[in-house]
Short mmCIF file of C-alpha atoms and ligand atoms in Angstrom, two decimals:
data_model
loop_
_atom_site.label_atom_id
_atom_site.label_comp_id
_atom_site.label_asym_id
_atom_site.label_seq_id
_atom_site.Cartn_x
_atom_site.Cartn_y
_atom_site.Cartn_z
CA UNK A 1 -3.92 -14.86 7.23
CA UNK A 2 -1.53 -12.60 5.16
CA UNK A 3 -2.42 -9.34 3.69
CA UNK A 4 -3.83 -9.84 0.54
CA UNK A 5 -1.93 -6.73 -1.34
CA UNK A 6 -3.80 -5.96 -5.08
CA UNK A 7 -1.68 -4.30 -8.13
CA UNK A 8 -3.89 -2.34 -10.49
CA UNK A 9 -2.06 -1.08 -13.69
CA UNK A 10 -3.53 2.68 -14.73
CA UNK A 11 -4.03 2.58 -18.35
CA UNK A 12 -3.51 5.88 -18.78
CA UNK A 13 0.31 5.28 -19.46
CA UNK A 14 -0.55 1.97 -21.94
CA UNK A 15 0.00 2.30 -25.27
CA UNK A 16 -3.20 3.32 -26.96
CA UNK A 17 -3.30 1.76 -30.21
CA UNK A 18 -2.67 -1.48 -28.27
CA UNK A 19 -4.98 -1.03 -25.16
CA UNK A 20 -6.79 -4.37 -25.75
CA UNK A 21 -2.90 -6.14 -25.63
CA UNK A 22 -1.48 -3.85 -22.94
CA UNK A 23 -4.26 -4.94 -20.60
CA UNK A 24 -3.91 -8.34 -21.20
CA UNK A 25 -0.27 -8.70 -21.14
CA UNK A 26 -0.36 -6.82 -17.49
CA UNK A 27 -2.85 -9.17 -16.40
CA UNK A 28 -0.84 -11.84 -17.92
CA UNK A 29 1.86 -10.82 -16.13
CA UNK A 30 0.51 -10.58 -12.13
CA UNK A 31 -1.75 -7.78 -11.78
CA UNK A 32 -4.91 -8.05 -10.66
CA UNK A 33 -7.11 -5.15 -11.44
CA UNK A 34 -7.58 -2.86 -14.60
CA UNK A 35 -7.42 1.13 -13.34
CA UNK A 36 -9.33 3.41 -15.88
CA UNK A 37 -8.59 6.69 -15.67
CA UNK A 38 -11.78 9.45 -17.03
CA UNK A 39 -11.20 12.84 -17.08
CA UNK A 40 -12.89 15.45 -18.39
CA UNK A 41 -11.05 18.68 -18.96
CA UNK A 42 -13.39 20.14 -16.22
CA UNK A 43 -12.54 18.35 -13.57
CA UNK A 44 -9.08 17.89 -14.33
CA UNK A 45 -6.66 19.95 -16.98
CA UNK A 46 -6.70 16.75 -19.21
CA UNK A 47 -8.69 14.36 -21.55
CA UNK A 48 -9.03 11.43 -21.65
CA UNK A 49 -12.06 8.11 -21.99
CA UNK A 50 -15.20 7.14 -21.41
CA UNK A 51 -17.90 4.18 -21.45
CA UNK A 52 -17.12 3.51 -25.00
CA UNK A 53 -13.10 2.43 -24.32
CA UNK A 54 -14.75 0.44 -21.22
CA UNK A 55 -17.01 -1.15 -23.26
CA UNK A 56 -14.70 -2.46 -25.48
CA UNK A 57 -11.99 -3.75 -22.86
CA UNK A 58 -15.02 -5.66 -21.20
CA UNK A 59 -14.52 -8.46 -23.18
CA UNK A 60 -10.79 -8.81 -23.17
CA UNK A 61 -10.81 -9.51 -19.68
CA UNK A 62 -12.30 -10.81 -16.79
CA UNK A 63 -10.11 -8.53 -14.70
CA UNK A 64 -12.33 -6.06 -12.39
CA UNK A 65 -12.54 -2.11 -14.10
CA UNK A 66 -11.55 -0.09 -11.35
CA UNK A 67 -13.15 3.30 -13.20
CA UNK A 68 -11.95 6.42 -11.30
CA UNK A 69 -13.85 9.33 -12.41
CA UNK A 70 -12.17 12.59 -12.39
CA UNK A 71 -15.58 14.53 -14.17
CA UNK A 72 -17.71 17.04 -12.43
CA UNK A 73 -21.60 16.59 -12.30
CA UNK A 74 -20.59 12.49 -12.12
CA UNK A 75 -24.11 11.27 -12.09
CA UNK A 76 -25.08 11.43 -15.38
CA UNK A 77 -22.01 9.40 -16.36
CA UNK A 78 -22.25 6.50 -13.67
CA UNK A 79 -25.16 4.21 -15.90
CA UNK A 80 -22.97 4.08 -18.84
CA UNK A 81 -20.30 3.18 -17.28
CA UNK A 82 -22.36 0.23 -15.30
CA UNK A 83 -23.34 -0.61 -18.47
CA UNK A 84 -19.87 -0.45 -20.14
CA UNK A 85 -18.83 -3.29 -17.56
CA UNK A 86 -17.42 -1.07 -15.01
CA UNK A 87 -16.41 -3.51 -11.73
CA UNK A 88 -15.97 -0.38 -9.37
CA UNK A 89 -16.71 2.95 -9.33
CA UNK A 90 -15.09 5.90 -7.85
CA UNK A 91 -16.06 9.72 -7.79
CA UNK A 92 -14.45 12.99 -5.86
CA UNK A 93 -16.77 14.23 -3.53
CA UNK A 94 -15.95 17.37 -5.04
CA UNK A 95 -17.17 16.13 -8.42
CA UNK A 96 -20.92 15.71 -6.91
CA UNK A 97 -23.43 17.87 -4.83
CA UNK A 98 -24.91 14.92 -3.11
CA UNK A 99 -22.52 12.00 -1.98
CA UNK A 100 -24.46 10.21 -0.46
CA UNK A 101 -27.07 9.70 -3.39
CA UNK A 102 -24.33 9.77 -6.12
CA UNK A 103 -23.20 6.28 -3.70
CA UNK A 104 -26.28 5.06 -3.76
CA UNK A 105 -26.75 5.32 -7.82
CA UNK A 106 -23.39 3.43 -8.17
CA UNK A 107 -24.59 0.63 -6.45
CA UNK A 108 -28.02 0.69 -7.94
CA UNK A 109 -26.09 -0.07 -10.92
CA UNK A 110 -24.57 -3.28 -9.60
CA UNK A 111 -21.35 -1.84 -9.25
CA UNK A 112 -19.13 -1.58 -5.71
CA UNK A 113 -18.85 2.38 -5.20
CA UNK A 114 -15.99 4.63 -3.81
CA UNK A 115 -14.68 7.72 -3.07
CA UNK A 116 -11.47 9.14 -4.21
CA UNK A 117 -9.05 12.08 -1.51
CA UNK A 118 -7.16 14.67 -3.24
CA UNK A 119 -3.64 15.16 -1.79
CA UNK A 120 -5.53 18.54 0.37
CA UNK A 121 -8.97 16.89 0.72
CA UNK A 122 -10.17 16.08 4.56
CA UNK A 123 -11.08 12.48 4.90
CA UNK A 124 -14.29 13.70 6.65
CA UNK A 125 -16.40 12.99 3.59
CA UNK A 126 -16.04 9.39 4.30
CA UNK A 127 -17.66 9.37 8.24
CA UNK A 128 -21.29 8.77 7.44
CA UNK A 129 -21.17 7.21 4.57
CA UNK A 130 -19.39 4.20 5.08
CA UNK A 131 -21.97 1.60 4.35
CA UNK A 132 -22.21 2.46 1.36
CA UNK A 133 -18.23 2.45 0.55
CA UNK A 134 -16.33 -0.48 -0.95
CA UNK A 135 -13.36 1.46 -2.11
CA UNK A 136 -11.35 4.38 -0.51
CA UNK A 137 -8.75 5.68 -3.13
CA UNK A 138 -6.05 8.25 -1.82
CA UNK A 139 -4.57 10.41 -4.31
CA UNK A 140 -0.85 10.71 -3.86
CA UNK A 141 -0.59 13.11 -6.81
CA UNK A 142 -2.71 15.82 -8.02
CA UNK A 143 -4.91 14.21 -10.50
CA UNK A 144 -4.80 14.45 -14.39
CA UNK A 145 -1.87 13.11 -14.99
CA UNK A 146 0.56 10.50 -14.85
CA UNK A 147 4.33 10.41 -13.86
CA UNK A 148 4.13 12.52 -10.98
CA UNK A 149 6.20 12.73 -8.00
CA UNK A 150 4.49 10.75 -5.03
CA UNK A 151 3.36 13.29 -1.99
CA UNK A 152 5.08 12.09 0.89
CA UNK A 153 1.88 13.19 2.98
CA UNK A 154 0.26 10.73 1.63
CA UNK A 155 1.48 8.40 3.66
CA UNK A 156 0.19 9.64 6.97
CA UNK A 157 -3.45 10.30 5.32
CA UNK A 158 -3.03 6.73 4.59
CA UNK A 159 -2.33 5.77 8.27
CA UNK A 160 -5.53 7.96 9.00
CA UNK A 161 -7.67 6.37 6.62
CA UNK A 162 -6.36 2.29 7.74
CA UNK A 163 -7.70 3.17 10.99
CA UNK A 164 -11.24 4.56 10.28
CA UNK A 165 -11.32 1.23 7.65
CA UNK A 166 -10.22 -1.17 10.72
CA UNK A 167 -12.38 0.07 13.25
CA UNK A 168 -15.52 0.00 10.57
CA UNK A 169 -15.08 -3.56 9.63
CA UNK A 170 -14.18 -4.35 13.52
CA UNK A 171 -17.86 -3.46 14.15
CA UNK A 172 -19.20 -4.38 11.12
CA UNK A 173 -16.85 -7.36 9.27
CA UNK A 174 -17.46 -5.78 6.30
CA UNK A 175 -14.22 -5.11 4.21
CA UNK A 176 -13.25 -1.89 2.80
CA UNK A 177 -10.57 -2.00 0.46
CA UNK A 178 -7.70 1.58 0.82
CA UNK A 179 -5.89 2.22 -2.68
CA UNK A 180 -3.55 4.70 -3.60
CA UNK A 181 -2.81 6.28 -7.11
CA UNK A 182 -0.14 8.70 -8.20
CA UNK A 183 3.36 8.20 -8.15
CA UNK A 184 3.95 4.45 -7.13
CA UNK A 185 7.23 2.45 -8.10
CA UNK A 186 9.45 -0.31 -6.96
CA UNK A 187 11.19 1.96 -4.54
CA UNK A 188 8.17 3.33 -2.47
CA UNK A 189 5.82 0.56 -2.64
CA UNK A 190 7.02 -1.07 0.47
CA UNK A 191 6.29 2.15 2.89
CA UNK A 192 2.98 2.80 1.12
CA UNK A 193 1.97 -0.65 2.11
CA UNK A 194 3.12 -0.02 5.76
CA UNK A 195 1.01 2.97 6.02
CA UNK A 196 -1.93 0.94 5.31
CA UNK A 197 -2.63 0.66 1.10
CA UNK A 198 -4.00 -2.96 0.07
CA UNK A 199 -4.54 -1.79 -3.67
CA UNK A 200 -2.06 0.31 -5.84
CA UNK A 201 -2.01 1.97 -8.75
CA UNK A 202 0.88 2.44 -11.05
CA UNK A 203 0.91 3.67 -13.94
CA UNK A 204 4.26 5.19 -15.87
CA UNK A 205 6.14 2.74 -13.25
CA UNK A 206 4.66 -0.36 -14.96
CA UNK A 207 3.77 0.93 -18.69
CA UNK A 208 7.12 2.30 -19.26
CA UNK A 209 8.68 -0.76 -18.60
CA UNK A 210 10.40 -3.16 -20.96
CA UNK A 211 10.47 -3.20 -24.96
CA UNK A 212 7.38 -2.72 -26.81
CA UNK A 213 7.59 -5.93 -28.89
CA UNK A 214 8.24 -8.17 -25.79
CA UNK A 215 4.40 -9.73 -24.74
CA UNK A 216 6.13 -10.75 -21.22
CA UNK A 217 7.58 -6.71 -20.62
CA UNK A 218 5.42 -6.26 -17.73
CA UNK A 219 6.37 -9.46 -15.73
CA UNK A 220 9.63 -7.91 -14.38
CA UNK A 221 8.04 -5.07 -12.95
CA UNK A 222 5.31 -6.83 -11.40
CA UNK A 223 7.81 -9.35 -10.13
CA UNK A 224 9.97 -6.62 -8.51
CA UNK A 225 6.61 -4.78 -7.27
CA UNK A 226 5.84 -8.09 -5.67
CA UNK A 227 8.89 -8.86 -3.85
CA UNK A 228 8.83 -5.42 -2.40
CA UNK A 229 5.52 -6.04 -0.91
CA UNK A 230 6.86 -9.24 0.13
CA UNK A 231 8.98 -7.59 2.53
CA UNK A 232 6.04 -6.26 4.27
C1 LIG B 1 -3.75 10.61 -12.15
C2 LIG B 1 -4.39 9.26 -12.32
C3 LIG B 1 -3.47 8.14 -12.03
C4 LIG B 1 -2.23 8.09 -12.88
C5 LIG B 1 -1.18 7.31 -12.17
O1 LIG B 1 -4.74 11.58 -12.23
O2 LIG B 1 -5.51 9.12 -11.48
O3 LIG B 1 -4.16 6.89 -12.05
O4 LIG B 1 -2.44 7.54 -14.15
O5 LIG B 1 -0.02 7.34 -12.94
P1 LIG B 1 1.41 7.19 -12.27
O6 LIG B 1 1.47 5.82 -11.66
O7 LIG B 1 2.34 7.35 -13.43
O8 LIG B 1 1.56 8.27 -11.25
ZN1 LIG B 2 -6.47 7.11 -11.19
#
């Protein structure tokens, strides 16, 4: 069976007044998963959306919300999100004082629950709490922004991480999926996915593509993103 590689478009570089068009156009277009960036000037030095933008994508799309939460407490947040439509949610484990339980609330809310690495973060936080993981994202930038240069590092985190993912679903079969987010583009792709990603973000790479007025600007870049991971 071939590795089934996923490309998730991070909003956070659409074009605003347009988000409901910009989503479906990338979807249109090859990707598979919606990335939703929330930050909360706390967290992160930047602002950006919440339940109420999720909400409203919800019914543009039957494309999972991948929300990645970049807000410190995340608890209180996690419900409206559920409610909002969210697919998956993702937290830092620096963003909560009690991991484990702030898991266990995402999926009491029907939604598949993750935890998201900074670029300096140990990947201990995810040992004993695997069972209740469906997501590891890897940050390959510092987060609260996008357009950043990829960290090279990440690469061997995300050689770490593919192996504590294989040997849990040896024993277990249950699937984890490994994304990365920050600084992925046509060029890099191909080694990111040979140090272990199945899921990508990309934000500026994809949104910044083509002409504005042209509904099929994103099928380029998805095509090129494609035949890079083809190569794998
Ligand atoms: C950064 C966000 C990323 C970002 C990626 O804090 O989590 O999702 O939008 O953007 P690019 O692909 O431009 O690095
Ligand atoms: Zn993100």
């Amino acid at each position: 069976m071939g590795k089934q590689f996923r490309i998730a478009p991070s909003i956070l570089s659409a074009n605003f007044a347009t988000l409901g068009l910009e989503v479906t156009n990338a979807i249109a277009s090859g990707a598979d998963i919606v990335h939703f960036d929330v930050m909360d000037n706390h967290f992160v030095p930047n602002l950006t959306i919440g339940p109420l933008v999720c909400e409203a994508l919800r019914p543009v799309t039957d494309a999972i919300i991948d929300v990645h939460l970049m807000v410190k407490p995340v608890d209180r947040i996690i419900p409206d999100f559920a409610k909002a439509g969210a697919n998956i949610i993702t937290f830092h484990p620096e963003g909560s004082d009690h991991i484990d339980r702030t898991l266990a609330l995402i999926k009491d809310n029907g939604c598949k629950a993750g935890l998201v690495f900074n670029p300096a973060t140990p990947l201990d936080y995810m040992d004993y709490v695997m069972d209740k993981i469906d997501m590891i994202l890897l940050m390959s930038v510092n987060p609260g922004f996008g357009g950043q240069k990829f960290i090279p590092e990440a690469l061997k985190k995300l050689r770490l991480a593919r192996a504590k993912i294989d040997a849990y679903t040896a024993e277990t079969g249950r699937e984890i999926w490994l994304e990365i987010d920050g600084g992925v583009n046509v060029a890099n792709i191909a080694d990111i996915a040979r140090a272990g990603a199945d899921t990508f973000v990309a934000g500026s790479a994809l949104f910044g593509a083509g002409k504005d007025s042209d509904p099929h600007r994103y099928d380029s870049i998805i095509g090129a993103l494609r035949a890079e991971l083809g190569k794998v």
